Short mmCIF file of C-alpha atoms in Angstrom, two decimals:
data_model
loop_
_atom_site.label_atom_id
_atom_site.label_comp_id
_atom_site.label_asym_id
_atom_site.label_seq_id
_atom_site.Cartn_x
_atom_site.Cartn_y
_atom_site.Cartn_z
CA MET A 1 54.94 -1.04 -34.18
CA SER A 2 52.77 -0.91 -31.07
CA SER A 3 51.41 2.04 -29.28
CA PRO A 4 52.51 2.55 -25.67
CA ALA A 5 50.05 1.32 -23.07
CA PRO A 6 48.23 4.08 -21.21
CA ASP A 7 49.39 5.19 -17.75
CA VAL A 8 45.77 5.23 -16.60
CA ILE A 9 43.13 2.95 -17.44
CA GLN A 10 39.90 5.04 -18.23
CA ARG A 11 36.83 3.83 -17.02
CA HIS A 12 33.20 4.69 -18.46
CA ARG A 13 31.00 5.65 -15.56
CA TYR A 14 27.32 5.52 -16.00
CA THR A 15 24.68 7.86 -15.08
CA VAL A 16 21.41 6.79 -13.45
CA GLU A 17 19.74 8.03 -16.70
CA ASP A 18 22.22 5.64 -18.76
CA TYR A 19 21.37 2.86 -16.28
CA HIS A 20 17.83 3.37 -16.77
CA ARG A 21 18.11 3.45 -20.61
CA MET A 22 19.87 0.21 -20.50
CA THR A 23 16.99 -1.39 -18.71
CA ALA A 24 14.41 -0.07 -21.01
CA ALA A 25 16.48 -1.15 -24.05
CA GLY A 26 16.73 -4.86 -22.67
CA ILE A 27 20.50 -4.60 -22.02
CA LEU A 28 19.92 -4.92 -18.51
CA ARG A 29 17.01 -7.24 -17.48
CA GLN A 30 14.26 -6.07 -14.78
CA ASP A 31 14.90 -9.14 -12.71
CA GLN A 32 18.73 -8.82 -13.02
CA ARG A 33 20.23 -8.24 -9.47
CA VAL A 34 22.52 -5.13 -10.10
CA GLU A 35 22.83 -1.78 -8.55
CA LEU A 36 24.54 1.36 -9.78
CA ILE A 37 27.20 2.43 -7.29
CA LYS A 38 29.53 5.40 -8.15
CA GLY A 39 28.81 4.87 -11.92
CA GLU A 40 29.63 1.14 -12.05
CA ILE A 41 27.06 -1.53 -12.42
CA ILE A 42 27.63 -4.06 -9.52
CA ASP A 43 26.26 -7.57 -9.43
CA MET A 44 24.53 -8.09 -6.18
CA MET A 45 25.17 -11.11 -4.08
CA PRO A 46 22.57 -13.90 -4.04
CA ILE A 47 19.91 -13.67 -1.02
CA GLY A 48 20.03 -16.73 1.18
CA SER A 49 17.15 -17.91 3.17
CA HIS A 50 18.52 -16.37 6.49
CA HIS A 51 19.25 -13.01 4.86
CA ALA A 52 15.76 -13.08 3.33
CA ALA A 53 13.99 -14.18 6.76
CA THR A 54 15.71 -11.18 8.30
CA VAL A 55 14.60 -8.58 5.93
CA ARG A 56 10.93 -9.90 6.12
CA GLN A 57 11.34 -9.77 10.08
CA LEU A 58 12.58 -6.22 9.80
CA SER A 59 10.11 -5.10 7.33
CA LYS A 60 7.35 -6.45 9.72
CA VAL A 61 8.58 -4.74 12.93
CA LEU A 62 9.39 -1.47 11.20
CA GLY A 63 5.88 -1.32 9.68
CA LEU A 64 4.28 -2.04 13.08
CA ALA A 65 6.32 0.72 14.71
CA VAL A 66 5.81 3.55 12.12
CA GLY A 67 2.42 2.90 10.99
CA ASP A 68 1.32 5.69 8.41
CA ARG A 69 4.20 7.94 9.49
CA ALA A 70 6.62 6.59 7.17
CA ILE A 71 6.82 4.10 4.12
CA VAL A 72 8.83 0.85 4.61
CA SER A 73 10.53 0.18 1.24
CA VAL A 74 12.07 -3.19 0.67
CA GLN A 75 14.94 -3.90 -1.68
CA ASP A 76 13.89 -0.94 -3.94
CA PRO A 77 16.02 1.84 -5.45
CA VAL A 78 17.08 4.97 -4.02
CA ILE A 79 18.69 7.48 -6.33
CA LEU A 80 21.57 9.14 -4.25
CA ASP A 81 23.10 11.13 -6.99
CA ASP A 82 23.70 11.02 -10.74
CA HIS A 83 25.94 8.12 -10.59
CA SER A 84 24.48 6.06 -7.80
CA GLU A 85 21.28 4.05 -7.42
CA PRO A 86 21.67 1.34 -4.92
CA GLU A 87 18.73 -1.02 -3.60
CA PRO A 88 19.29 -1.24 0.22
CA ASP A 89 17.65 -4.02 1.81
CA LEU A 90 15.18 -1.71 3.65
CA ALA A 91 14.64 2.09 3.55
CA LEU A 92 12.31 4.08 5.75
CA LEU A 93 10.86 6.94 3.65
CA HIS A 94 8.93 9.97 4.53
CA PRO A 95 5.32 9.48 3.48
CA LYS A 96 4.33 10.58 -0.01
CA GLU A 97 0.70 10.20 -1.33
CA ASP A 98 1.88 8.33 -4.72
CA PHE A 99 4.25 6.23 -2.78
CA TYR A 100 6.96 7.45 -5.12
CA ALA A 101 5.42 6.30 -8.16
CA SER A 102 6.43 9.50 -9.74
CA GLY A 103 10.11 8.89 -9.08
CA HIS A 104 12.55 6.96 -7.08
CA PRO A 105 13.25 8.46 -3.55
CA ARG A 106 16.10 10.68 -3.17
CA PRO A 107 18.23 11.26 0.03
CA THR A 108 16.00 14.03 1.32
CA ASP A 109 13.12 11.46 1.41
CA VAL A 110 15.14 8.88 3.49
CA LEU A 111 14.91 8.54 7.29
CA LEU A 112 16.74 5.36 7.54
CA ILE A 113 18.59 2.86 5.49
CA ILE A 114 19.19 -0.82 6.72
CA GLU A 115 21.43 -3.36 5.13
CA VAL A 116 21.48 -6.86 6.05
CA ALA A 117 24.97 -8.36 5.44
CA ASP A 118 26.45 -11.83 5.25
CA SER A 119 28.54 -12.21 2.09
CA SER A 120 28.04 -8.60 1.25
CA LEU A 121 29.45 -7.30 4.50
CA ILE A 122 32.67 -5.74 3.38
CA PHE A 123 31.09 -4.05 0.27
CA ASP A 124 28.14 -2.77 2.33
CA ARG A 125 30.36 -1.52 5.11
CA ASP A 126 33.13 0.03 3.14
CA VAL A 127 31.46 1.00 0.00
CA LYS A 128 27.79 1.76 0.57
CA VAL A 129 27.75 3.08 3.97
CA PRO A 130 30.31 5.92 3.15
CA LEU A 131 28.16 6.66 0.06
CA TYR A 132 25.04 6.96 2.18
CA ALA A 133 26.99 9.26 4.61
CA HIS A 134 28.31 11.40 1.81
CA GLN A 135 24.79 11.69 0.50
CA GLY A 136 23.42 12.68 3.94
CA ILE A 137 21.44 9.72 4.79
CA PRO A 138 20.44 10.51 8.26
CA GLU A 139 21.04 6.87 9.74
CA VAL A 140 22.21 3.45 8.67
CA TRP A 141 21.66 0.29 10.37
CA LEU A 142 23.97 -2.60 9.37
CA PHE A 143 22.97 -5.95 10.38
CA ASP A 144 26.01 -8.48 10.37
CA LEU A 145 24.43 -12.03 10.15
CA GLY A 146 27.71 -13.73 10.77
CA THR A 147 28.49 -11.87 14.15
CA LYS A 148 24.91 -11.20 15.11
CA LYS A 149 25.83 -7.58 15.72
CA LEU A 150 24.06 -4.37 14.52
CA THR A 151 26.19 -1.35 13.74
CA VAL A 152 24.37 1.95 13.96
CA TYR A 153 25.76 4.73 11.73
CA SER A 154 24.57 8.26 12.53
CA ASN A 155 25.47 11.99 12.19
CA PRO A 156 26.61 11.84 8.50
CA SER A 157 29.14 14.06 6.81
CA LYS A 158 30.90 14.05 3.45
CA GLY A 159 33.61 12.12 4.90
CA GLY A 160 31.63 9.29 6.64
CA TYR A 161 29.47 8.84 9.89
CA ARG A 162 30.76 10.66 12.80
CA LYS A 163 29.02 8.47 15.33
CA VAL A 164 29.24 4.59 15.12
CA ARG A 165 27.93 2.18 17.75
CA ILE A 166 27.99 -1.46 17.71
CA LEU A 167 25.23 -3.37 19.40
CA GLU A 168 25.01 -6.87 20.55
CA LYS A 169 22.08 -7.24 22.68
CA ILE A 170 19.17 -4.99 22.12
CA ASP A 171 15.30 -4.92 22.61
CA GLY A 172 14.25 -1.64 20.98
CA LEU A 173 15.97 1.19 18.98
CA ALA A 174 14.70 4.58 18.14
CA VAL A 175 13.74 5.39 14.61
CA PRO A 176 15.51 8.65 13.47
CA LEU A 177 13.48 11.87 12.89
CA LEU A 178 10.25 10.02 14.01
CA LYS A 179 9.81 11.14 17.69
CA GLU A 180 8.93 8.59 20.20
CA THR A 181 9.18 5.79 17.72
CA THR A 182 11.19 2.57 18.81
CA VAL A 183 11.44 -0.38 16.61
CA ASN A 184 11.37 -3.81 18.81
CA LEU A 185 14.23 -5.85 17.43
CA SER A 186 14.00 -8.74 19.99
CA GLY A 187 13.77 -11.84 18.11
CA VAL A 188 14.97 -10.38 14.80
CA MET A 189 18.32 -12.12 13.66
CA GLY A 190 18.85 -13.57 17.29
CA PHE A 191 18.45 -10.26 19.12
#
């Protein structure tokens, strides 16, 4: 006799602490391209040369624009809550003397998150951006390499970003929470 099938499949959601223990125990390799999203370990898409070049360009122009007033973090973890630790392409962080050696940045440390998307566009837009809004990240820039458009999400709420702008041709864009700071985007990703 077989037992009846459950009505709902139960998933085990991992915490950030579980995720770090799995890495420490060797279950997840340090070089493995995964991130923790809503308690699930998600394989990240491979990084193509155009994606990598765009991230490098953005890192350079952001660094030039903000100087010592912020830290430019490239493909490093940000702990959003107990069940999510994404690795955005870039994050602009409040300055901290130890450069976050004492612990990964949290939402209150983040000024801006930038995602560069080609094959990851749907996941970035439909999963990660709403998660960033829910956690109060002030602004997200989503570069779509396929269409060469930049979507700027701002004014976060638990239900998503209240303001969404799609830009095609821009020279400079103001950095949130850093007065009189503009990033020169001409030449980045064809802008």
